[in-house]
Amino acid sequence: QTCALPISLGENRWKLALQLGNTIKVSEAVSLELVGDVRFQSQNDDFGPAGATMTQKPVYELQTHVRYFLTPGTFIGANVSHIFGGETRVDGVAQQDRQKLTKMLFSVGHMLRPDLQILGSVGKDASVRTGLKEESRFNLRFLKIY
């Protein structure tokens, strides 16, 4: 089980993200991760050129990760996540911009050493209600564990 409590500054407001997750070992070779997030934003009293007041409702995210371990240090995996909520108001006027996004990602990861991982992922947005739809994504990550 994991619990994260990151706090960030930016956009003339505070942000707080809470995350809770659990990893379930389905078998020797398969694991399932279930993760839930909620992100809160404080009011922005200096939004845009006119210095308007902007508020935002919480943003929620649900994630599932399935990993199949080919070896103890190498896996293939699939991820589906769904983000929703977060409608903003500017000077009390609803912006009709509530988010609703479902995305998919497929990954291959390998531990090069006990403290160094390489991970490649490809994916895309399956559906988007507000914003731009990402037709394709490729990530390459090197992770150094301290």
CSV table of N, CA and C in Angstrom, one decimal:
chain,number,residue,atom,x,y,z
A,1,GLN,N,0.8,-1.2,0.0
A,1,GLN,CA,0.0,0.0,0.0
A,1,GLN,C,0.9,1.2,0.0
A,2,THR,N,0.4,2.3,-0.7
A,2,THR,CA,1.2,3.5,-0.7
A,2,THR,C,0.2,4.7,-0.4
A,3,CYS,N,0.8,5.7,0.1
A,3,CYS,CA,0.1,6.9,0.3
A,3,CYS,C,1.0,8.1,0.0
A,4,ALA,N,0.6,9.0,-0.9
A,4,ALA,CA,1.4,10.1,-1.3
A,4,ALA,C,0.7,11.4,-0.9
A,5,LEU,N,1.4,12.4,-0.5
A,5,LEU,CA,0.9,13.7,-0.1
A,5,LEU,C,1.7,14.9,-0.7
A,6,PRO,N,1.8,15.0,-2.1
A,6,PRO,CA,2.6,16.0,-2.6
A,6,PRO,C,1.9,17.4,-2.6
A,7,ILE,N,2.6,18.4,-2.4
A,7,ILE,CA,2.0,19.8,-2.4
A,7,ILE,C,2.9,20.6,-3.4
A,8,SER,N,2.2,21.4,-4.2
A,8,SER,CA,2.9,22.2,-5.2
A,8,SER,C,2.4,23.6,-5.2
A,9,LEU,N,3.3,24.5,-5.7
A,9,LEU,CA,2.9,25.9,-5.8
A,9,LEU,C,2.9,26.2,-7.3
A,10,GLY,N,2.1,27.2,-7.7
A,10,GLY,CA,2.0,27.6,-9.1
A,10,GLY,C,0.7,28.2,-9.4
A,11,GLU,N,0.6,28.9,-10.5
A,11,GLU,CA,-0.6,29.5,-11.0
A,11,GLU,C,-1.3,30.4,-10.0
A,12,ASN,N,-0.6,31.0,-9.1
A,12,ASN,CA,-1.1,31.9,-8.1
A,12,ASN,C,-2.1,31.2,-7.1
A,13,ARG,N,-1.8,29.9,-6.9
A,13,ARG,CA,-2.7,29.2,-6.0
A,13,ARG,C,-1.9,28.0,-5.5
A,14,TRP,N,-2.4,27.4,-4.4
A,14,TRP,CA,-1.9,26.2,-3.8
A,14,TRP,C,-2.6,25.0,-4.4
A,15,LYS,N,-1.8,23.9,-4.5
A,15,LYS,CA,-2.4,22.6,-4.9
A,15,LYS,C,-2.0,21.6,-3.9
A,16,LEU,N,-3.0,20.6,-3.7
A,16,LEU,CA,-2.7,19.5,-2.8
A,16,LEU,C,-3.3,18.3,-3.5
A,17,ALA,N,-2.4,17.2,-3.6
A,17,ALA,CA,-2.8,16.0,-4.2
A,17,ALA,C,-2.7,14.9,-3.2
A,18,LEU,N,-3.8,14.1,-3.0
A,18,LEU,CA,-3.8,12.9,-2.1
A,18,LEU,C,-3.9,11.7,-3.0
A,19,GLN,N,-3.1,10.7,-2.7
A,19,GLN,CA,-3.1,9.5,-3.5
A,19,GLN,C,-3.0,8.3,-2.5
A,20,LEU,N,-3.8,7.3,-2.8
A,20,LEU,CA,-3.8,6.1,-2.0
A,20,LEU,C,-3.9,4.9,-3.0
A,21,GLY,N,-3.0,3.9,-2.8
A,21,GLY,CA,-2.9,2.8,-3.7
A,21,GLY,C,-2.6,1.5,-3.0
A,22,ASN,N,-2.9,0.4,-3.7
A,22,ASN,CA,-2.6,-0.9,-3.2
A,22,ASN,C,-2.2,-1.8,-4.3
A,23,THR,N,-1.2,-2.7,-4.0
A,23,THR,CA,-0.7,-3.6,-5.0
A,23,THR,C,-1.1,-5.0,-4.5
A,24,ILE,N,-1.7,-5.8,-5.4
A,24,ILE,CA,-2.2,-7.1,-5.1
A,24,ILE,C,-1.4,-8.1,-5.9
A,25,LYS,N,-0.8,-9.0,-5.3
A,25,LYS,CA,-0.1,-10.1,-6.0
A,25,LYS,C,-1.1,-11.2,-6.4
A,26,VAL,N,-1.4,-11.2,-7.6
A,26,VAL,CA,-2.4,-12.2,-8.1
A,26,VAL,C,-1.8,-13.6,-8.2
A,27,SER,N,-0.6,-13.6,-8.7
A,27,SER,CA,0.2,-14.9,-8.8
A,27,SER,C,1.7,-14.5,-8.7
A,28,GLU,N,2.5,-15.5,-8.9
A,28,GLU,CA,4.0,-15.3,-8.8
A,28,GLU,C,4.4,-14.3,-9.9
A,29,ALA,N,3.7,-14.3,-11.1
A,29,ALA,CA,4.1,-13.5,-12.2
A,29,ALA,C,3.2,-12.3,-12.5
A,30,VAL,N,2.0,-12.2,-11.8
A,30,VAL,CA,1.1,-11.1,-12.1
A,30,VAL,C,0.8,-10.3,-10.8
A,31,SER,N,0.8,-9.0,-11.0
A,31,SER,CA,0.4,-8.0,-9.9
A,31,SER,C,-0.6,-7.1,-10.5
A,32,LEU,N,-1.5,-6.6,-9.6
A,32,LEU,CA,-2.5,-5.6,-9.9
A,32,LEU,C,-2.4,-4.5,-9.0
A,33,GLU,N,-2.3,-3.2,-9.5
A,33,GLU,CA,-2.3,-2.0,-8.7
A,33,GLU,C,-3.6,-1.3,-8.9
A,34,LEU,N,-4.2,-0.8,-7.8
A,34,LEU,CA,-5.3,0.0,-7.8
A,34,LEU,C,-5.0,1.3,-7.1
A,35,VAL,N,-5.2,2.4,-7.7
A,35,VAL,CA,-4.8,3.7,-7.2
A,35,VAL,C,-5.9,4.7,-7.4
A,36,GLY,N,-6.1,5.5,-6.3
A,36,GLY,CA,-7.1,6.6,-6.4
A,36,GLY,C,-6.4,7.9,-6.0
A,37,ASP,N,-6.7,9.0,-6.7
A,37,ASP,CA,-6.1,10.3,-6.5
A,37,ASP,C,-7.3,11.3,-6.3
A,38,VAL,N,-7.1,12.4,-5.5
A,38,VAL,CA,-7.9,13.5,-5.5
A,38,VAL,C,-7.0,14.7,-5.4
A,39,ARG,N,-7.2,15.8,-6.3
A,39,ARG,CA,-6.4,17.0,-6.3
A,39,ARG,C,-7.3,18.2,-6.0
A,40,PHE,N,-6.8,19.0,-5.0
A,40,PHE,CA,-7.5,20.2,-4.6
A,40,PHE,C,-6.7,21.4,-5.0
A,41,GLN,N,-7.4,22.5,-5.4
A,41,GLN,CA,-6.7,23.7,-5.7
A,41,GLN,C,-7.3,24.8,-4.9
A,42,SER,N,-6.5,25.7,-4.4
A,42,SER,CA,-7.0,26.9,-3.7
A,42,SER,C,-7.5,27.9,-4.7
A,43,GLN,N,-8.1,28.9,-4.2
A,43,GLN,CA,-8.6,30.0,-5.1
A,43,GLN,C,-7.5,30.8,-5.6
A,44,ASN,N,-7.6,31.2,-6.9
A,44,ASN,CA,-6.6,32.1,-7.5
A,44,ASN,C,-7.2,33.5,-7.6
A,45,ASP,N,-6.7,34.5,-6.8
A,45,ASP,CA,-7.3,35.8,-6.8
A,45,ASP,C,-6.7,36.8,-7.8
A,46,ASP,N,-5.8,36.3,-8.6
A,46,ASP,CA,-5.1,37.1,-9.6
A,46,ASP,C,-5.1,36.4,-11.0
A,47,PHE,N,-6.3,35.9,-11.5
A,47,PHE,CA,-6.4,35.1,-12.7
A,47,PHE,C,-6.6,36.0,-13.9
A,48,GLY,N,-5.7,35.8,-14.9
A,48,GLY,CA,-5.8,36.5,-16.1
A,48,GLY,C,-5.4,38.0,-16.0
A,49,PRO,N,-5.5,38.7,-17.2
A,49,PRO,CA,-5.0,40.1,-17.2
A,49,PRO,C,-5.9,41.0,-16.3
A,50,ALA,N,-7.2,40.7,-16.1
A,50,ALA,CA,-8.0,41.5,-15.3
A,50,ALA,C,-8.0,41.2,-13.8
A,51,GLY,N,-7.2,40.2,-13.4
A,51,GLY,CA,-7.1,39.9,-12.0
A,51,GLY,C,-8.3,39.3,-11.4
A,52,ALA,N,-9.0,38.5,-12.2
A,52,ALA,CA,-10.3,37.8,-11.8
A,52,ALA,C,-10.0,36.8,-10.7
A,53,THR,N,-11.1,36.3,-10.1
A,53,THR,CA,-11.0,35.2,-9.1
A,53,THR,C,-11.4,33.9,-9.8
A,54,MET,N,-10.5,32.9,-9.7
A,54,MET,CA,-10.8,31.6,-10.3
A,54,MET,C,-10.8,30.6,-9.2
A,55,THR,N,-11.8,29.7,-9.2
A,55,THR,CA,-11.9,28.6,-8.3
A,55,THR,C,-12.1,27.3,-9.1
A,56,GLN,N,-11.7,26.2,-8.5
A,56,GLN,CA,-11.8,24.9,-9.3
A,56,GLN,C,-12.3,23.8,-8.3
A,57,LYS,N,-13.2,23.0,-8.8
A,57,LYS,CA,-13.6,21.8,-8.0
A,57,LYS,C,-12.5,20.8,-8.0
A,58,PRO,N,-12.6,19.8,-7.1
A,58,PRO,CA,-11.6,18.8,-7.0
A,58,PRO,C,-11.5,18.0,-8.3
A,59,VAL,N,-10.3,17.4,-8.6
A,59,VAL,CA,-10.1,16.6,-9.8
A,59,VAL,C,-9.8,15.2,-9.2
A,60,TYR,N,-10.5,14.2,-9.7
A,60,TYR,CA,-10.3,12.8,-9.3
A,60,TYR,C,-9.7,12.0,-10.4
A,61,GLU,N,-8.9,10.9,-9.9
A,61,GLU,CA,-8.3,10.0,-10.9
A,61,GLU,C,-8.3,8.6,-10.3
A,62,LEU,N,-8.8,7.6,-11.1
A,62,LEU,CA,-8.7,6.2,-10.8
A,62,LEU,C,-7.8,5.5,-11.7
A,63,GLN,N,-6.9,4.7,-11.2
A,63,GLN,CA,-5.9,4.0,-12.1
A,63,GLN,C,-5.9,2.5,-11.8
A,64,THR,N,-5.7,1.7,-12.8
A,64,THR,CA,-5.4,0.3,-12.6
A,64,THR,C,-4.2,0.0,-13.4
A,65,HIS,N,-3.3,-0.8,-12.8
A,65,HIS,CA,-2.1,-1.2,-13.5
A,65,HIS,C,-2.0,-2.8,-13.4
A,66,VAL,N,-1.8,-3.5,-14.4
A,66,VAL,CA,-1.6,-4.9,-14.4
A,66,VAL,C,-0.2,-5.2,-15.0
A,67,ARG,N,0.6,-5.9,-14.2
A,67,ARG,CA,2.0,-6.2,-14.7
A,67,ARG,C,2.2,-7.7,-14.7
A,68,TYR,N,2.8,-8.2,-15.8
A,68,TYR,CA,3.2,-9.6,-15.9
A,68,TYR,C,4.7,-9.6,-15.9
A,69,PHE,N,5.3,-10.3,-15.0
A,69,PHE,CA,6.7,-10.4,-14.8
A,69,PHE,C,7.3,-11.5,-15.6
A,70,LEU,N,8.1,-11.2,-16.7
A,70,LEU,CA,8.7,-12.2,-17.5
A,70,LEU,C,9.9,-12.9,-16.7
A,71,THR,N,10.6,-12.0,-16.0
A,71,THR,CA,11.6,-12.5,-15.0
A,71,THR,C,11.4,-11.6,-13.8
A,72,PRO,N,12.1,-11.8,-12.7
A,72,PRO,CA,11.9,-11.0,-11.5
A,72,PRO,C,12.3,-9.5,-11.8
A,73,GLY,N,13.1,-9.2,-12.8
A,73,GLY,CA,13.5,-7.8,-13.1
A,73,GLY,C,12.9,-7.3,-14.4
A,74,THR,N,12.1,-8.0,-15.1
A,74,THR,CA,11.5,-7.6,-16.4
A,74,THR,C,10.0,-7.8,-16.4
A,75,PHE,N,9.3,-6.8,-16.8
A,75,PHE,CA,7.8,-6.9,-16.9
A,75,PHE,C,7.2,-6.3,-18.1
A,76,ILE,N,6.0,-6.7,-18.5
A,76,ILE,CA,5.2,-6.0,-19.4
A,76,ILE,C,3.9,-5.6,-18.6
A,77,GLY,N,3.3,-4.5,-19.0
A,77,GLY,CA,2.2,-4.0,-18.2
A,77,GLY,C,1.2,-3.2,-19.1
A,78,ALA,N,0.0,-3.1,-18.5
A,78,ALA,CA,-1.1,-2.3,-19.1
A,78,ALA,C,-1.7,-1.4,-18.0
A,79,ASN,N,-2.0,-0.2,-18.4
A,79,ASN,CA,-2.6,0.8,-17.4
A,79,ASN,C,-3.8,1.4,-18.1
A,80,VAL,N,-4.9,1.5,-17.3
A,80,VAL,CA,-6.0,2.3,-17.7
A,80,VAL,C,-6.3,3.3,-16.6
A,81,SER,N,-6.5,4.6,-17.0
A,81,SER,CA,-6.8,5.6,-15.9
A,81,SER,C,-8.0,6.4,-16.4
A,82,HIS,N,-8.7,7.0,-15.5
A,82,HIS,CA,-9.9,7.8,-15.7
A,82,HIS,C,-9.8,9.0,-14.8
A,83,ILE,N,-9.8,10.2,-15.4
A,83,ILE,CA,-9.8,11.5,-14.7
A,83,ILE,C,-11.1,12.2,-14.9
A,84,PHE,N,-11.7,12.7,-13.8
A,84,PHE,CA,-12.9,13.4,-13.9
A,84,PHE,C,-13.0,14.5,-12.9
A,85,GLY,N,-13.9,15.5,-13.1
A,85,GLY,CA,-14.1,16.6,-12.2
A,85,GLY,C,-13.4,17.8,-12.6
A,86,GLY,N,-13.1,18.8,-11.7
A,86,GLY,CA,-12.3,19.9,-11.9
A,86,GLY,C,-12.9,21.1,-12.6
A,87,GLU,N,-14.2,21.2,-12.7
A,87,GLU,CA,-14.8,22.4,-13.3
A,87,GLU,C,-14.3,23.7,-12.7
A,88,THR,N,-14.0,24.7,-13.5
A,88,THR,CA,-13.6,26.0,-12.9
A,88,THR,C,-14.7,27.0,-13.0
A,89,ARG,N,-14.6,28.0,-12.2
A,89,ARG,CA,-15.4,29.2,-12.2
A,89,ARG,C,-14.5,30.5,-12.2
A,90,VAL,N,-14.9,31.4,-13.0
A,90,VAL,CA,-14.1,32.7,-13.1
A,90,VAL,C,-15.1,33.8,-12.7
A,91,ASP,N,-14.8,34.5,-11.6
A,91,ASP,CA,-15.7,35.5,-11.0
A,91,ASP,C,-17.1,34.9,-10.8
A,92,GLY,N,-17.2,33.6,-10.4
A,92,GLY,CA,-18.5,33.0,-10.1
A,92,GLY,C,-19.2,32.4,-11.3
A,93,VAL,N,-18.7,32.5,-12.5
A,93,VAL,CA,-19.3,32.0,-13.7
A,93,VAL,C,-18.7,30.7,-14.1
A,94,ALA,N,-19.5,29.6,-14.1
A,94,ALA,CA,-19.0,28.3,-14.5
A,94,ALA,C,-18.5,28.3,-15.9
A,95,GLN,N,-17.3,27.7,-16.1
A,95,GLN,CA,-16.7,27.6,-17.4
A,95,GLN,C,-17.1,26.4,-18.2
A,96,GLN,N,-17.9,25.5,-17.7
A,96,GLN,CA,-18.4,24.3,-18.4
A,96,GLN,C,-17.2,23.5,-18.9
A,97,ASP,N,-16.1,23.4,-18.1
A,97,ASP,CA,-14.9,22.7,-18.5
A,97,ASP,C,-14.6,21.5,-17.6
A,98,ARG,N,-15.6,20.9,-17.1
A,98,ARG,CA,-15.4,19.7,-16.3
A,98,ARG,C,-14.6,18.6,-17.1
A,99,GLN,N,-13.6,18.1,-16.5
A,99,GLN,CA,-12.8,17.1,-17.2
A,99,GLN,C,-13.4,15.7,-17.2
A,100,LYS,N,-13.1,15.0,-18.2
A,100,LYS,CA,-13.5,13.6,-18.3
A,100,LYS,C,-12.6,13.0,-19.4
A,101,LEU,N,-11.6,12.2,-18.9
A,101,LEU,CA,-10.5,11.7,-19.7
A,101,LEU,C,-10.3,10.2,-19.3
A,102,THR,N,-10.2,9.3,-20.3
A,102,THR,CA,-9.8,8.0,-20.1
A,102,THR,C,-8.6,7.7,-21.0
A,103,LYS,N,-7.5,7.2,-20.4
A,103,LYS,CA,-6.3,6.9,-21.2
A,103,LYS,C,-5.8,5.5,-21.0
A,104,MET,N,-5.0,5.0,-22.0
A,104,MET,CA,-4.5,3.7,-21.9
A,104,MET,C,-3.0,3.8,-22.1
A,105,LEU,N,-2.2,2.9,-21.5
A,105,LEU,CA,-0.7,2.9,-21.6
A,105,LEU,C,-0.2,1.5,-21.5
A,106,PHE,N,0.7,1.1,-22.4
A,106,PHE,CA,1.3,-0.3,-22.3
A,106,PHE,C,2.8,0.0,-22.1
A,107,SER,N,3.4,-0.8,-21.2
A,107,SER,CA,4.8,-0.6,-20.8
A,107,SER,C,5.6,-1.9,-20.8
A,108,VAL,N,6.9,-1.7,-20.9
A,108,VAL,CA,7.9,-2.7,-20.7
A,108,VAL,C,9.0,-2.1,-19.9
A,109,GLY,N,9.3,-2.8,-18.8
A,109,GLY,CA,10.3,-2.3,-17.8
A,109,GLY,C,11.3,-3.4,-17.5
A,110,HIS,N,12.6,-2.9,-17.3
A,110,HIS,CA,13.6,-3.8,-17.0
A,110,HIS,C,14.6,-3.2,-16.0
A,111,MET,N,15.0,-3.9,-15.0
A,111,MET,CA,16.0,-3.5,-14.0
A,111,MET,C,17.4,-3.8,-14.6
A,112,LEU,N,18.1,-2.7,-14.9
A,112,LEU,CA,19.5,-2.8,-15.5
A,112,LEU,C,20.4,-3.3,-14.4
A,113,ARG,N,20.2,-2.7,-13.2
A,113,ARG,CA,20.9,-3.0,-12.0
A,113,ARG,C,19.9,-3.0,-10.8
A,114,PRO,N,20.2,-3.4,-9.6
A,114,PRO,CA,19.2,-3.3,-8.5
A,114,PRO,C,18.8,-1.8,-8.3
A,115,ASP,N,19.6,-0.8,-8.7
A,115,ASP,CA,19.2,0.6,-8.4
A,115,ASP,C,18.9,1.4,-9.7
A,116,LEU,N,18.8,0.7,-10.9
A,116,LEU,CA,18.6,1.4,-12.1
A,116,LEU,C,17.6,0.7,-13.0
A,117,GLN,N,16.5,1.4,-13.4
A,117,GLN,CA,15.4,0.8,-14.2
A,117,GLN,C,15.3,1.6,-15.5
A,118,ILE,N,15.0,0.9,-16.6
A,118,ILE,CA,14.6,1.5,-17.8
A,118,ILE,C,13.2,1.1,-18.1
A,119,LEU,N,12.3,2.0,-18.5
A,119,LEU,CA,10.9,1.8,-18.8
A,119,LEU,C,10.5,2.5,-20.1
A,120,GLY,N,9.9,1.7,-21.0
A,120,GLY,CA,9.3,2.3,-22.2
A,120,GLY,C,7.8,2.1,-22.2
A,121,SER,N,7.1,3.2,-22.6
A,121,SER,CA,5.6,3.1,-22.6
A,121,SER,C,5.1,3.7,-23.9
A,122,VAL,N,4.0,3.1,-24.4
A,122,VAL,CA,3.2,3.7,-25.5
A,122,VAL,C,1.8,3.7,-25.1
A,123,GLY,N,1.1,4.8,-25.6
A,123,GLY,CA,-0.3,4.8,-25.2
A,123,GLY,C,-1.1,5.9,-25.9
A,124,LYS,N,-2.3,6.1,-25.5
A,124,LYS,CA,-3.1,7.2,-26.2
A,124,LYS,C,-4.3,7.4,-25.3
A,125,ASP,N,-5.0,8.6,-25.5
A,125,ASP,CA,-6.3,8.9,-24.9
A,125,ASP,C,-7.4,8.1,-25.6
A,126,ALA,N,-8.2,7.4,-24.8
A,126,ALA,CA,-9.3,6.6,-25.4
A,126,ALA,C,-10.5,7.6,-25.6
A,127,SER,N,-10.7,8.5,-24.7
A,127,SER,CA,-11.8,9.4,-24.8
A,127,SER,C,-11.5,10.7,-24.0
A,128,VAL,N,-11.9,11.8,-24.5
A,128,VAL,CA,-11.7,13.1,-23.9
A,128,VAL,C,-12.9,14.0,-24.0
A,129,ARG,N,-13.4,14.5,-22.9
A,129,ARG,CA,-14.6,15.4,-22.9
A,129,ARG,C,-14.1,16.8,-23.1
A,130,THR,N,-13.1,17.3,-22.4
A,130,THR,CA,-12.6,18.7,-22.4
A,130,THR,C,-11.1,18.7,-22.7
A,131,GLY,N,-10.7,19.4,-23.6
A,131,GLY,CA,-9.3,19.5,-23.9
A,131,GLY,C,-8.9,18.8,-25.1
A,132,LEU,N,-7.5,18.7,-25.4
A,132,LEU,CA,-7.0,18.1,-26.5
A,132,LEU,C,-6.9,16.6,-26.3
A,133,LYS,N,-7.1,15.8,-27.4
A,133,LYS,CA,-7.0,14.4,-27.3
A,133,LYS,C,-5.6,14.0,-27.8
A,134,GLU,N,-4.9,13.2,-26.9
A,134,GLU,CA,-3.6,12.7,-27.3
A,134,GLU,C,-3.7,11.5,-28.1
A,135,GLU,N,-3.4,11.6,-29.4
A,135,GLU,CA,-3.5,10.4,-30.3
A,135,GLU,C,-2.5,9.4,-30.0
A,136,SER,N,-1.3,9.8,-29.6
A,136,SER,CA,-0.2,8.8,-29.3
A,136,SER,C,0.8,9.4,-28.3
A,137,ARG,N,1.4,8.5,-27.5
A,137,ARG,CA,2.4,8.9,-26.6
A,137,ARG,C,3.5,7.9,-26.5
A,138,PHE,N,4.7,8.3,-26.4
A,138,PHE,CA,5.8,7.4,-26.1
A,138,PHE,C,6.6,8.0,-25.0
A,139,ASN,N,6.9,7.3,-24.0
A,139,ASN,CA,7.7,7.7,-22.8
A,139,ASN,C,8.9,6.7,-22.7
A,140,LEU,N,10.0,7.3,-22.4
A,140,LEU,CA,11.2,6.5,-22.1
A,140,LEU,C,11.8,7.1,-20.8
A,141,ARG,N,11.8,6.2,-19.8
A,141,ARG,CA,12.2,6.7,-18.4
A,141,ARG,C,13.4,5.9,-17.9
A,142,PHE,N,14.3,6.6,-17.4
A,142,PHE,CA,15.4,5.9,-16.6
A,142,PHE,C,15.2,6.3,-15.1
A,143,LEU,N,15.1,5.3,-14.3
A,143,LEU,CA,14.9,5.6,-12.8
A,143,LEU,C,16.1,5.1,-12.0
A,144,LYS,N,16.6,6.0,-11.3
A,144,LYS,CA,17.7,5.7,-10.4
A,144,LYS,C,17.2,5.7,-9.0
A,145,ILE,N,17.3,4.6,-8.3
A,145,ILE,CA,16.8,4.4,-6.9
A,145,ILE,C,17.9,4.6,-5.9
A,146,TYR,N,17.7,5.5,-5.0
A,146,TYR,CA,18.7,5.9,-4.0
A,146,TYR,C,18.3,5.2,-2.7
